[in-house]
């Protein structure tokens, strides 16, 4: 990375910190500056006080200096304490803002990016680095260190300027001292660099261990894993693994700490030699009466602080440089563009659900793959139609739904809404046309009503109606707080556990609540047995009302009630028509149907599955 790029990234990081919480940023920086300034008050006034004592100044003057020292430190400490408290309170806001920005990015990423393995890797790395403090938090850290060092250097320079006016020390002595200061500073820079490099290396090694511990803790603390841990008696083994990871961390830390301690020895010796030389010059000048006794302590303290400041500044700059590598990745992630949001046409809101969608010669390949997941798809949805999409696993059914919902855009052909390419519509408005229940749907651990409405505010009556339609009515009646009941126990002790089947019913109710003109069920029932899937699908058919509903399944029998069935085979629509038409025609549908019917009959041995019933 070039210096220019380092500066650009650091500035952007600083601006982002400022934008997360301006008040936090300002409180923090001002507090750091004040804290760095406080030690100079006693240094300055103690010198004055000693000089006044030596000069037998009146008692009032002595008291004035004592009062100024104590009073000024008191006032500065009160202000800095107030700023520090405010900063601590706002720190959570800062963390939340950062976390929010990260999650928000994930939610607004184009779906294709979420499925892209490279982006997943970047995301994971960024998240992991952030957890150990790299990225934006270390930018703040480096900024704080820079401000602290700058204040120390400037203040000590201001208080030592008069040192160089001492006449009793010759030019050679003064030059020698300046050289000494530079040498001490250079040694300090070198040692700081080595310590910081080691620290960075430690953080990187610790990063791996932290990631391991994070995943380990996630696993053992999740109650799903609790069953496996107990049944397979894994507790001792997992405990040992955790202990070993802790031990590695501790050893790593100890190794770095020892080396760092050794690193500081030569610098300390050099600093002390320098201090000794400064003392020599000062004592000599004081004996000649050229400087006051009070200034001796002042100059020595300031030279020490000055060298410390240089080493702090180096440490902060090195930290910033190192952190910029992570920050660059962080910004790369935040900068992933979203081409999905470009359209601006509004989607006409219609109560009669008269929405016409057509796939016109659509073909699609997943990014980075050679094979066509969909090829030359032509399909038009009739309003209110119950359409089934069937086909073997991998035939392109889910991909078809992803394109319909604009999670991906076609590579060839177009999808039209009321005759206009869907890319031209406002993305959010277009998405609002669909209620989808995917196979891998997730229900959040919020109140049941909120989950069904996908929002904090909801209409309890409508929620209840949808849950009853989705056959969750009985269970709802048994819930202590009705629609206010929390799902799962993450956020409330009174939360209820629900079975997979119940979760599916809630997901179906959520699809109904949205009241969208299109309802898409992408095998949310795949985990159920064929008879139950058939029941859920045919029941849903009677409650989906006017909505155009698309049922997807690899089990043909589950969809036979649909007005139209499209049979997908290797990314193409092999056949379409009603169950009767397709069964009569010898083709893919018949082939699959016979294969599945045979399987069911053999499987349960009684011939009572929906497939066998139909065939019988
Ligand atoms: P179905 O829903 O009928 O089981 P899919 O639409 O999920 O089939 O998959 C169609 C084809 O696209 C399959 O060959 C599958 O391996 C491939 N595919 C699905 N998702 C991805 C993805 N995210 N990246 C690459 N290929 C994918």
Coordinates of C-alpha atoms and ligand atoms in Angstrom, one line a residue:
X1 CA 0.0 0.0 0.0
X2 CA 1.4 3.4 -0.9
X3 CA 1.6 6.2 1.7
X4 CA -1.1 8.1 -0.2
X5 CA -3.4 5.1 0.1
X6 CA -2.6 4.8 3.8
X7 CA -3.5 8.4 4.4
X8 CA -6.7 8.1 2.3
X9 CA -7.9 5.0 4.2
X10 CA -7.0 6.4 7.6
X11 CA -8.9 9.6 6.8
X12 CA -11.9 7.7 5.7
X13 CA -11.7 5.6 8.8
X14 CA -11.5 8.7 11.0
X15 CA -14.5 10.3 9.2
X16 CA -16.5 7.1 9.7
X17 CA -15.7 7.2 13.4
X18 CA -16.8 10.8 13.5
X19 CA -20.0 10.0 11.6
X20 CA -20.9 7.0 13.9
X21 CA -21.2 9.4 16.9
X22 CA -19.9 13.0 16.6
X23 CA -20.4 13.6 20.3
X24 CA -18.5 10.4 21.3
X25 CA -15.7 11.4 18.9
X26 CA -15.3 14.9 20.2
X27 CA -15.6 13.9 23.9
X28 CA -13.0 11.3 23.4
X29 CA -10.5 13.5 21.6
X30 CA -10.9 16.4 24.0
X31 CA -10.7 14.2 27.0
X32 CA -7.5 12.6 25.7
X33 CA -6.0 16.0 25.0
X34 CA -6.9 17.3 28.5
X35 CA -5.5 14.2 30.2
X36 CA -2.2 14.6 28.3
X37 CA -2.1 18.3 29.3
X38 CA -2.8 17.8 33.1
X39 CA 0.8 16.7 34.1
X40 CA 2.2 19.9 32.7
X41 CA 0.4 22.0 35.2
X42 CA 2.3 20.8 38.3
X43 CA 5.5 20.7 36.3
X44 CA 5.2 24.3 35.4
X45 CA 3.8 25.7 38.7
X46 CA 6.1 23.5 40.9
X47 CA 9.1 25.1 39.2
X48 CA 7.6 28.5 39.9
X49 CA 6.9 27.6 43.5
X50 CA 10.4 26.3 44.2
X51 CA 11.9 29.4 42.6
X52 CA 9.7 31.6 44.7
X53 CA 10.7 29.7 47.8
X54 CA 14.4 30.0 46.9
X55 CA 13.9 33.8 46.3
X56 CA 12.1 34.1 49.7
X57 CA 9.0 35.5 48.0
X58 CA 6.1 36.6 50.2
X59 CA 3.7 33.9 51.5
X60 CA 0.8 35.1 49.3
X61 CA 2.8 34.4 46.2
X62 CA 3.7 30.9 47.5
X63 CA 0.1 30.2 48.2
X64 CA -1.0 31.6 44.9
X65 CA 1.3 29.1 43.1
X66 CA 0.1 26.2 45.3
X67 CA -3.5 27.2 44.7
X68 CA -3.0 27.6 41.0
X69 CA -1.4 24.1 40.8
X70 CA -4.0 22.3 42.8
X71 CA -6.9 24.5 41.4
X72 CA -6.0 24.1 37.7
X73 CA -5.5 20.4 38.0
X74 CA -8.8 20.1 39.8
X75 CA -10.7 22.1 37.2
X76 CA -9.0 20.1 34.3
X77 CA -9.7 16.8 36.0
X78 CA -13.3 17.7 36.6
X79 CA -13.8 18.6 32.9
X80 CA -11.9 15.6 31.7
X81 CA -13.8 13.3 34.1
X82 CA -17.1 14.7 32.8
X83 CA -15.9 14.2 29.2
X84 CA -14.6 10.7 30.0
X85 CA -18.0 9.7 31.5
X86 CA -19.9 11.0 28.6
X87 CA -17.5 9.2 26.3
X88 CA -18.0 5.9 28.2
X89 CA -21.8 6.3 28.0
X90 CA -21.6 7.0 24.3
X91 CA -19.1 4.3 23.5
X92 CA -21.9 1.7 23.3
X93 CA -23.7 3.9 20.8
X94 CA -20.5 3.9 18.8
X95 CA -20.2 0.1 18.9
X96 CA -23.9 -0.2 18.1
X97 CA -23.6 2.1 15.1
X98 CA -20.7 0.1 13.8
X99 CA -22.5 -3.1 14.3
X100 CA -25.6 -1.6 12.7
X101 CA -23.7 -0.5 9.7
X102 CA -22.3 -4.0 9.2
X103 CA -25.6 -5.7 9.6
X104 CA -27.3 -3.1 7.4
X105 CA -24.8 -3.8 4.7
X106 CA -25.6 -7.5 4.9
X107 CA -29.3 -6.8 4.6
X108 CA -28.9 -4.5 1.6
X109 CA -26.3 -6.5 -0.2
X110 CA -27.5 -7.9 -3.5
X111 CA -28.6 -11.5 -2.8
X112 CA -26.1 -12.7 -5.4
X113 CA -23.3 -11.3 -3.2
X114 CA -24.6 -13.1 -0.1
X115 CA -24.3 -16.4 -2.0
X116 CA -20.9 -15.5 -3.5
X117 CA -18.3 -17.5 -1.6
X118 CA -15.6 -14.9 -2.0
X119 CA -17.8 -12.2 -0.5
X120 CA -18.8 -14.6 2.3
X121 CA -15.1 -15.0 3.0
X122 CA -14.4 -11.3 3.1
X123 CA -17.4 -10.8 5.3
X124 CA -16.2 -13.4 7.8
X125 CA -12.7 -12.1 7.8
X126 CA -13.9 -8.5 8.4
X127 CA -16.2 -9.6 11.2
X128 CA -13.5 -11.6 12.8
X129 CA -10.9 -8.8 12.6
X130 CA -13.5 -6.4 14.1
X131 CA -14.0 -8.7 17.0
X132 CA -10.3 -8.5 17.9
X133 CA -10.4 -4.7 17.6
X134 CA -8.9 -4.2 14.2
X135 CA -10.7 -2.1 11.6
X136 CA -12.6 0.9 12.8
X137 CA -11.9 0.5 16.5
X138 CA -8.1 0.6 16.0
X139 CA -8.5 3.6 13.8
X140 CA -10.0 5.3 16.8
X141 CA -7.2 3.9 19.0
X142 CA -4.5 5.2 16.7
X143 CA -6.2 8.6 16.6
X144 CA -6.4 8.8 20.3
X145 CA -2.7 7.8 20.6
X146 CA -1.8 10.4 18.0
X147 CA -3.6 13.2 19.8
X148 CA -2.1 12.2 23.2
X149 CA 1.4 12.2 21.7
X150 CA 1.0 15.5 19.8
X151 CA -0.2 17.3 23.0
X152 CA 2.7 15.9 25.0
X153 CA 5.3 16.8 22.3
X154 CA 4.0 20.3 21.8
X155 CA 3.6 21.1 25.5
X156 CA 7.0 19.8 26.4
X157 CA 8.6 21.7 23.5
X158 CA 6.9 24.9 24.7
X159 CA 8.3 24.4 28.2
X160 CA 11.8 23.5 27.2
X161 CA 12.4 26.2 24.6
X162 CA 14.2 28.4 27.1
X163 CA 16.6 25.6 27.9
X164 CA 18.5 26.3 24.7
X165 CA 19.0 29.9 25.7
X166 CA 21.3 28.8 28.6
X167 CA 24.7 30.5 27.9
X168 CA 26.8 28.5 30.3
X169 CA 26.5 25.4 28.0
X170 CA 28.5 25.8 24.9
X171 CA 27.2 25.2 21.3
X172 CA 28.9 21.8 21.3
X173 CA 27.1 20.7 24.5
X174 CA 23.8 21.9 23.2
X175 CA 24.3 20.2 19.9
X176 CA 25.4 17.1 21.8
X177 CA 22.2 17.2 23.8
X178 CA 20.0 17.7 20.7
X179 CA 21.8 14.7 19.1
X180 CA 21.2 12.7 22.3
X181 CA 17.5 13.6 22.2
X182 CA 17.3 12.5 18.5
X183 CA 19.2 9.3 19.3
X184 CA 17.0 8.5 22.2
X185 CA 13.9 9.2 20.1
X186 CA 15.3 7.1 17.2
X187 CA 16.0 4.2 19.6
X188 CA 12.5 4.6 21.0
X189 CA 11.0 4.6 17.5
X190 CA 12.9 1.4 16.6
X191 CA 12.0 -0.4 19.8
X192 CA 8.4 0.8 19.5
X193 CA 8.3 -0.5 16.0
X194 CA 9.6 -3.9 17.0
X195 CA 7.2 -4.1 19.9
X196 CA 4.3 -3.0 17.8
X197 CA 5.2 -5.4 15.0
X198 CA 5.3 -8.2 17.6
X199 CA 2.0 -6.9 19.0
X200 CA 0.4 -7.0 15.5
X201 CA 1.7 -10.4 14.9
X202 CA 0.3 -11.5 18.3
X203 CA -3.0 -10.0 17.4
X204 CA -3.0 -11.9 14.1
X205 CA -2.2 -15.2 15.8
X206 CA -4.7 -14.4 18.5
X207 CA -7.2 -13.7 15.7
X208 CA -7.2 -17.4 14.7
X209 CA -7.5 -18.4 18.4
X210 CA -10.3 -15.9 19.0
X211 CA -12.2 -17.2 15.9
X212 CA -11.8 -20.8 17.2
X213 CA -13.1 -19.8 20.7
X214 CA -15.9 -17.8 19.2
X215 CA -17.1 -20.8 17.1
X216 CA -16.5 -23.1 20.1
X217 CA -18.6 -21.0 22.4
X218 CA -21.3 -20.5 19.9
X219 CA -21.5 -24.3 19.5
X220 CA -21.5 -25.3 23.1
X221 CA -23.8 -22.5 24.3
X222 CA -26.5 -23.4 21.7
X223 CA -29.1 -25.7 23.2
X224 CA -29.4 -27.6 20.0
X225 CA -25.8 -28.8 20.5
X226 CA -26.7 -29.7 24.1
X227 CA -28.3 -33.0 23.0
X228 CA -25.3 -34.1 21.1
X229 CA -22.9 -33.1 23.8
X230 CA -24.8 -35.2 26.4
X231 CA -25.6 -38.2 24.2
X232 CA -22.1 -38.5 22.9
X233 CA -20.5 -37.6 26.2
X234 CA -18.5 -34.8 24.5
X235 CA -18.2 -32.5 27.5
X236 CA -14.7 -33.5 28.6
X237 CA -13.3 -33.5 25.1
X238 CA -14.8 -30.1 24.3
X239 CA -13.7 -28.7 27.7
X240 CA -10.1 -29.9 27.0
X241 CA -10.2 -28.3 23.6
X242 CA -11.3 -25.0 25.1
X243 CA -8.6 -25.2 27.8
X244 CA -5.9 -26.0 25.2
X245 CA -7.0 -22.9 23.1
X246 CA -6.8 -20.8 26.3
X247 CA -3.4 -22.2 27.1
X248 CA -2.1 -21.4 23.6
X249 CA -3.4 -17.9 24.0
X250 CA -1.7 -17.5 27.3
X251 CA 1.6 -18.9 26.1
X252 CA 1.6 -16.7 23.1
X253 CA 0.9 -13.6 25.2
X254 CA 3.6 -14.5 27.7
X255 CA 6.2 -15.0 24.9
X256 CA 5.5 -11.6 23.5
X257 CA 5.4 -9.9 26.9
X258 CA 8.9 -11.2 27.8
X259 CA 10.4 -10.1 24.5
X260 CA 8.7 -6.7 24.7
X261 CA 10.1 -6.2 28.2
X262 CA 13.6 -7.0 27.0
X263 CA 13.2 -4.6 24.1
X264 CA 12.7 -1.6 26.4
X265 CA 16.0 -2.1 28.3
X266 CA 18.4 -0.4 25.9
X267 CA 16.0 2.5 25.3
X268 CA 15.6 3.0 29.1
X269 CA 19.4 3.1 29.5
X270 CA 19.8 5.6 26.7
X271 CA 17.0 7.8 28.2
X272 CA 18.6 7.7 31.6
X273 CA 22.0 8.7 30.2
X274 CA 20.4 11.5 28.4
X275 CA 18.6 12.6 31.6
X276 CA 21.9 12.4 33.4
X277 CA 23.6 14.7 30.8
X278 CA 20.7 17.2 31.0
X279 CA 21.0 17.2 34.8
X280 CA 24.7 17.9 34.4
X281 CA 24.1 20.9 32.2
X282 CA 21.4 22.2 34.4
X283 CA 23.3 21.8 37.7
X284 CA 26.2 23.6 36.1
X285 CA 24.0 26.5 34.9
X286 CA 22.3 26.6 38.3
X287 CA 25.6 26.8 40.2
X288 CA 26.6 29.7 38.0
X289 CA 23.2 31.3 38.8
X290 CA 22.1 31.3 35.2
X291 CA 18.9 29.2 35.8
X292 CA 16.7 28.8 38.8
X293 CA 16.6 25.6 40.9
X294 CA 12.9 25.2 40.0
X295 CA 13.6 24.9 36.3
X296 CA 15.9 21.8 36.7
X297 CA 13.0 19.5 37.5
X298 CA 10.8 21.2 34.8
X299 CA 13.4 20.7 32.0
X300 CA 14.2 17.1 33.0
X301 CA 10.5 16.1 33.2
X302 CA 9.8 17.7 29.8
X303 CA 12.7 16.0 28.0
X304 CA 11.4 12.7 29.4
X305 CA 7.9 13.4 28.3
X306 CA 9.1 14.6 24.9
X307 CA 10.9 11.3 24.2
X308 CA 7.9 9.4 25.4
X309 CA 5.6 11.5 23.1
X310 CA 7.8 10.6 20.1
X311 CA 7.6 6.9 20.9
X312 CA 3.8 7.2 21.4
X313 CA 3.4 9.0 18.1
X314 CA 5.4 6.2 16.4
X315 CA 3.3 3.5 18.1
X316 CA 0.1 5.2 16.9
X317 CA 1.4 5.7 13.4
X318 CA 2.5 2.0 13.1
X319 CA -0.8 0.9 14.6
X320 CA -2.6 2.9 12.0
X321 CA -0.4 1.6 9.2
X322 CA -1.0 -2.0 10.2
X323 CA -4.7 -1.5 10.8
X324 CA -5.1 0.1 7.4
X325 CA -4.7 -3.3 5.8
X326 CA -7.8 -4.5 7.6
X327 CA -9.6 -1.2 7.2
X328 CA -9.1 -1.5 3.4
X329 CA -10.9 -4.9 3.4
X330 CA -13.6 -3.4 5.6
X331 CA -14.2 -0.6 3.1
X332 CA -14.1 -3.1 0.2
X333 CA -16.9 -4.9 1.9
X334 CA -18.9 -1.7 2.6
X335 CA -18.3 -0.6 -1.0
X336 CA -19.8 -3.7 -2.7
X337 CA -22.2 -2.0 -5.1
X338 CA -25.8 -2.9 -5.3
X339 CA -27.0 -2.8 -8.9
X340 CA -30.4 -4.1 -7.9
X341 CA -31.7 -0.8 -6.7
X342 CA -31.5 1.1 -9.9
X343 CA -35.1 1.1 -11.1
X344 CA -37.4 3.9 -10.3
X345 CA -40.8 3.0 -11.8
X346 CA -43.6 2.6 -9.2
X347 CA -45.6 -0.6 -9.1
X348 CA -49.3 0.1 -9.4
X349 CA -51.1 -0.9 -6.2
X350 CA -54.2 -2.9 -7.2
X351 CA -56.8 -4.4 -5.0
X352 CA -57.9 -6.8 -7.7
X353 CA -54.5 -8.5 -7.8
X354 CA -54.4 -7.9 -11.5
X355 CA -50.7 -8.3 -11.9
X356 CA -49.2 -9.8 -15.0
X357 CA -45.7 -11.4 -14.9
X358 CA -44.0 -13.1 -17.8
X359 CA -40.7 -14.9 -18.3
X360 CA -39.6 -14.3 -21.9
X361 CA -36.9 -16.6 -23.1
X362 CA -35.0 -16.3 -19.8
X363 CA -31.6 -18.0 -19.3
X364 CA -29.4 -17.8 -16.2
X365 CA -26.1 -19.0 -15.0
X366 CA -24.8 -18.6 -11.4
X367 CA -21.9 -16.2 -11.3
X368 CA -18.6 -18.1 -11.8
X369 CA -20.3 -21.2 -13.2
X370 CA -20.4 -22.6 -16.7
X371 CA -23.7 -24.6 -16.7
X372 CA -27.0 -22.9 -17.3
X373 CA -29.2 -23.2 -14.2
X374 CA -32.2 -22.0 -16.3
X375 CA -32.4 -22.1 -20.1
X376 CA -34.9 -20.5 -22.5
X377 CA -37.7 -20.3 -19.9
X378 CA -41.0 -18.9 -21.3
X379 CA -43.8 -18.7 -18.8
X380 CA -46.7 -16.4 -18.1
X381 CA -48.6 -16.3 -14.8
X382 CA -52.4 -16.1 -15.1
X383 CA -54.0 -13.9 -12.4
X384 CA -55.2 -16.0 -9.5
X385 CA -53.8 -19.2 -11.0
X386 CA -52.5 -22.0 -8.8
X387 CA -49.3 -23.0 -10.5
X388 CA -47.1 -25.8 -9.6
X389 CA -43.4 -26.1 -10.4
X390 CA -42.2 -29.6 -10.1
X391 CA -39.0 -31.4 -11.1
X392 CA -36.1 -33.3 -9.6
X393 CA -33.7 -31.7 -7.2
X394 CA -31.3 -29.5 -9.1
X395 CA -33.7 -29.0 -12.0
X396 CA -33.9 -25.2 -11.5
X397 CA -37.1 -24.7 -9.5
X398 CA -35.6 -22.5 -6.7
X399 CA -33.5 -20.6 -9.2
X400 CA -36.7 -19.7 -11.1
X401 CA -38.2 -18.3 -7.9
X402 CA -35.0 -16.3 -7.2
X403 CA -35.2 -14.7 -10.6
X404 CA -38.9 -14.0 -10.2
X405 CA -38.2 -12.2 -6.9
X406 CA -35.2 -10.4 -8.5
X407 CA -32.7 -11.9 -6.1
X408 CA -30.7 -12.4 -9.4
X409 CA -31.2 -10.9 -12.8
X410 CA -31.3 -13.1 -15.9
X411 CA -28.3 -13.3 -18.2
X412 CA -30.5 -13.6 -21.3
X413 CA -34.1 -12.8 -22.0
X414 CA -36.3 -10.7 -19.7
X415 CA -38.9 -10.8 -17.0
X416 CA -41.8 -8.5 -17.6
X417 CA -44.3 -7.0 -15.1
X418 CA -47.3 -5.6 -16.9
X419 CA -45.2 -5.6 -20.1
X420 CA -42.2 -3.7 -18.6
X421 CA -38.9 -5.2 -17.6
X422 CA -38.8 -5.7 -13.9
X423 CA -35.4 -4.0 -13.6
X424 CA -37.1 -0.7 -14.4
X425 CA -39.2 -0.9 -11.2
X426 CA -38.3 0.3 -7.8
X427 CA -36.7 -2.7 -6.2
X428 CA -38.6 -2.5 -2.9
X429 CA -42.0 -1.9 -4.6
X430 CA -41.4 -4.9 -6.9
X431 CA -40.5 -7.1 -4.0
X432 CA -43.7 -6.1 -2.2
X433 CA -45.6 -8.1 -4.8
X434 CA -44.4 -11.4 -3.3
X435 CA -44.9 -13.4 -0.2
X436 CA -42.3 -16.2 -0.2
X437 CA -41.8 -19.1 2.1
X438 CA -38.5 -20.8 1.4
X439 CA -37.4 -24.2 2.5
X440 CA -34.7 -22.6 4.7
X441 CA -36.9 -19.9 6.1
X442 CA -35.9 -18.3 9.5
X443 CA -38.2 -17.1 12.2
X444 CA -36.8 -14.5 14.6
X445 CA -37.1 -14.8 18.3
X446 CA -39.5 -11.9 18.6
X447 CA -43.2 -11.8 19.6
X448 CA -45.4 -14.1 17.5
X449 CA -47.4 -11.1 16.2
X450 CA -44.3 -9.3 15.2
X451 CA -43.0 -12.4 13.5
X452 CA -46.2 -12.9 11.5
X453 CA -46.4 -9.2 10.5
X454 CA -42.6 -8.9 10.0
X455 CA -42.8 -5.6 11.8
X456 CA -42.8 -4.1 15.3
X457 CA -46.4 -2.9 15.0
X458 CA -49.1 -5.4 13.9
X459 CA -52.8 -5.9 13.7
X460 CA -53.5 -8.6 16.3
X461 CA -56.8 -9.6 14.7
X462 CA -55.3 -10.0 11.3
X463 CA -52.4 -12.0 12.8
X464 CA -54.8 -14.3 14.6
X465 CA -56.9 -14.8 11.4
X466 CA -53.8 -15.7 9.4
X467 CA -52.5 -18.1 12.1
X468 CA -55.9 -19.8 12.3
X469 CA -55.9 -20.2 8.5
X470 CA -52.5 -21.7 8.6
X471 CA -53.8 -24.2 11.2
X472 CA -51.9 -22.7 14.1
X473 CA -55.2 -21.7 15.8
X474 CA -55.2 -24.5 18.5
X475 CA -51.7 -23.8 19.5
X476 CA -52.3 -20.1 19.6
X477 CA -55.2 -20.7 22.0
X478 CA -52.8 -22.4 24.4
X479 CA -50.2 -19.7 24.4
X480 CA -50.2 -17.7 27.6
X481 CA -49.9 -14.3 26.0
X482 CA -51.4 -15.0 22.7
X483 CA -49.9 -13.1 19.8
X484 CA -47.7 -11.3 22.4
X485 CA -45.9 -14.5 23.2
X486 CA -42.2 -14.6 22.4
X487 CA -41.0 -17.4 20.1
X488 CA -38.0 -19.2 21.6
X489 CA -36.3 -18.1 24.8
X490 CA -33.6 -15.8 23.5
X491 CA -35.4 -12.6 24.6
X492 CA -37.9 -13.8 27.2
X493 CA -38.0 -16.5 29.8
X494 CA -41.7 -16.9 29.0
X495 CA -40.9 -17.6 25.3
X496 CA -42.2 -20.8 23.8
X497 CA -40.4 -23.5 21.9
X498 CA -42.0 -24.5 18.7
X499 CA -41.7 -27.6 16.6
X500 CA -40.6 -27.6 13.0
X501 CA -44.1 -28.2 11.8
X502 CA -45.4 -25.3 13.9
X503 CA -42.7 -23.1 12.6
X504 CA -43.9 -23.9 9.0
X505 CA -47.4 -22.9 10.0
X506 CA -46.2 -19.6 11.3
X507 CA -44.1 -19.0 8.2
X508 CA -47.3 -19.7 6.1
X509 CA -49.3 -17.3 8.2
X510 CA -46.5 -14.7 7.7
X511 CA -46.9 -15.1 3.9
X512 CA -50.7 -14.7 4.2
X513 CA -50.4 -11.6 6.4
X514 CA -48.4 -9.8 3.8
X515 CA -51.4 -9.9 1.5
X516 CA -49.3 -9.9 -1.6
X517 CA -50.7 -10.7 -5.1
X518 CA -48.1 -13.5 -5.4
X519 CA -47.5 -16.3 -2.9
X520 CA -44.6 -18.6 -3.6
X521 CA -44.1 -21.7 -1.5
X522 CA -40.7 -23.1 -2.3
X523 CA -40.8 -26.5 -0.5
X524 CA -41.2 -25.1 3.0
X525 CA -42.6 -28.6 3.7
X526 CA -39.7 -30.5 2.4
X527 CA -38.9 -31.8 5.9
X528 CA -42.4 -33.3 6.2
X529 CA -43.5 -36.7 4.9
X530 CA -45.3 -36.7 1.5
X531 CA -48.8 -37.1 3.1
X532 CA -48.3 -34.1 5.4
X533 CA -46.9 -32.0 2.5
X534 CA -49.9 -32.8 0.4
X535 CA -52.2 -31.8 3.3
X536 CA -50.4 -28.5 3.9
X537 CA -50.4 -27.6 0.2
X538 CA -54.0 -28.5 -0.5
X539 CA -55.1 -26.7 2.7
X540 CA -53.1 -23.7 1.6
X541 CA -54.8 -23.8 -1.7
X542 CA -58.1 -23.2 0.0
X543 CA -56.9 -20.2 2.0
X544 CA -54.7 -18.4 -0.4
X545 CA -57.7 -16.6 -1.9
X546 CA -57.3 -14.5 -5.0
X547 CA -53.5 -14.6 -4.8
X548 CA -51.6 -16.1 -7.7
X549 CA -49.9 -19.0 -5.9
X550 CA -46.8 -21.0 -7.0
X551 CA -46.2 -24.3 -5.3
X552 CA -42.9 -25.9 -5.7
X553 CA -42.1 -29.5 -4.9
X554 CA -40.0 -32.4 -6.1
X555 CA -42.9 -34.6 -5.1
X556 CA -45.4 -34.5 -7.9
X557 CA -48.4 -35.7 -5.9
X558 CA -48.3 -32.7 -3.6
X559 CA -49.2 -30.4 -6.5
X560 CA -51.6 -32.3 -8.5
X561 CA -54.5 -30.0 -7.5
X562 CA -52.9 -27.0 -9.2
X563 CA -54.5 -25.5 -12.3
X564 CA -51.2 -25.7 -14.2
X565 CA -48.1 -27.7 -13.6
X566 CA -44.7 -26.8 -15.1
X567 CA -42.3 -29.6 -15.2
X568 CA -38.6 -28.5 -14.9
X569 CA -35.9 -30.7 -16.2
X570 CA -32.2 -29.6 -16.3
X571 CA -33.1 -26.0 -16.2
X572 CA -35.7 -26.1 -18.9
X573 CA -39.5 -26.4 -18.8
X574 CA -40.0 -29.9 -20.2
X575 CA -43.8 -29.9 -20.1
X576 CA -46.7 -27.9 -18.8
X577 CA -50.4 -28.6 -18.4
X578 CA -52.9 -30.0 -15.8
X579 CA -52.2 -33.2 -13.9
X580 CA -54.5 -35.1 -16.1
X581 CA -53.0 -33.8 -19.4
X582 CA -49.5 -34.4 -18.2
X583 CA -50.2 -37.9 -16.9
X584 CA -51.9 -38.9 -20.2
X585 CA -49.0 -37.6 -22.3
X586 CA -46.0 -39.9 -22.1
X587 CA -43.1 -37.7 -20.9
X588 CA -41.0 -36.4 -18.0
X589 CA -44.1 -35.9 -15.8
X590 CA -45.3 -39.5 -16.2
X591 CA -41.9 -40.9 -15.8
X592 CA -41.4 -39.0 -12.5
X593 CA -44.8 -39.8 -11.3
X594 CA -44.5 -43.5 -11.9
X595 CA -41.0 -43.6 -10.3
X596 CA -42.3 -41.7 -7.2
X597 CA -45.5 -43.8 -6.9
X598 CA -43.5 -47.0 -7.0
X599 CA -41.2 -45.7 -4.3
X600 CA -44.1 -44.6 -2.0
X601 CA -46.0 -47.9 -2.4
X602 CA -42.8 -49.9 -1.7
X603 CA -41.8 -47.6 1.0
X604 CA -44.8 -47.7 3.3
X605 CA -46.0 -51.1 2.0
X606 CA -49.6 -50.1 2.2
X607 CA -50.2 -48.0 -0.8
X608 CA -51.9 -45.1 1.0
X609 CA -49.6 -42.2 0.1
X610 CA -51.2 -39.4 -2.0
X611 CA -49.2 -40.6 -5.0
X612 CA -50.6 -44.2 -4.8
X613 CA -54.1 -42.9 -4.0
X614 CA -54.1 -40.9 -7.2
X615 CA -52.8 -43.7 -9.2
X616 CA -55.2 -46.2 -7.7
Ligands
LIG1 P1 -34.0 -27.1 -7.4 O1 -34.6 -26.0 -6.7 O2 -34.8 -27.6 -8.6 O3 -33.5 -28.2 -6.5 P2 -31.9 -25.2 -7.9 O4 -32.6 -24.1 -8.6 O5 -31.6 -25.0 -6.5 O6 -32.7 -26.5 -8.2 O7 -30.5 -25.5 -8.7 C1 -30.4 -25.5 -10.1 C2 -28.9 -25.6 -10.5 O8 -28.2 -24.5 -10.1 C3 -28.3 -26.8 -9.8 O9 -27.4 -27.4 -10.7 C4 -27.5 -26.2 -8.6 O10 -26.4 -27.0 -8.3 C5 -27.2 -24.8 -9.2 N1 -27.1 -23.8 -8.1 C6 -28.0 -23.5 -7.2 N2 -27.7 -22.5 -6.4 C7 -26.4 -22.2 -6.8 C8 -25.5 -21.2 -6.4 N3 -25.7 -20.3 -5.4 N4 -24.3 -21.1 -7.0 C9 -24.0 -22.0 -8.0 N5 -24.8 -22.9 -8.5 C10 -26.0 -23.0 -7.9

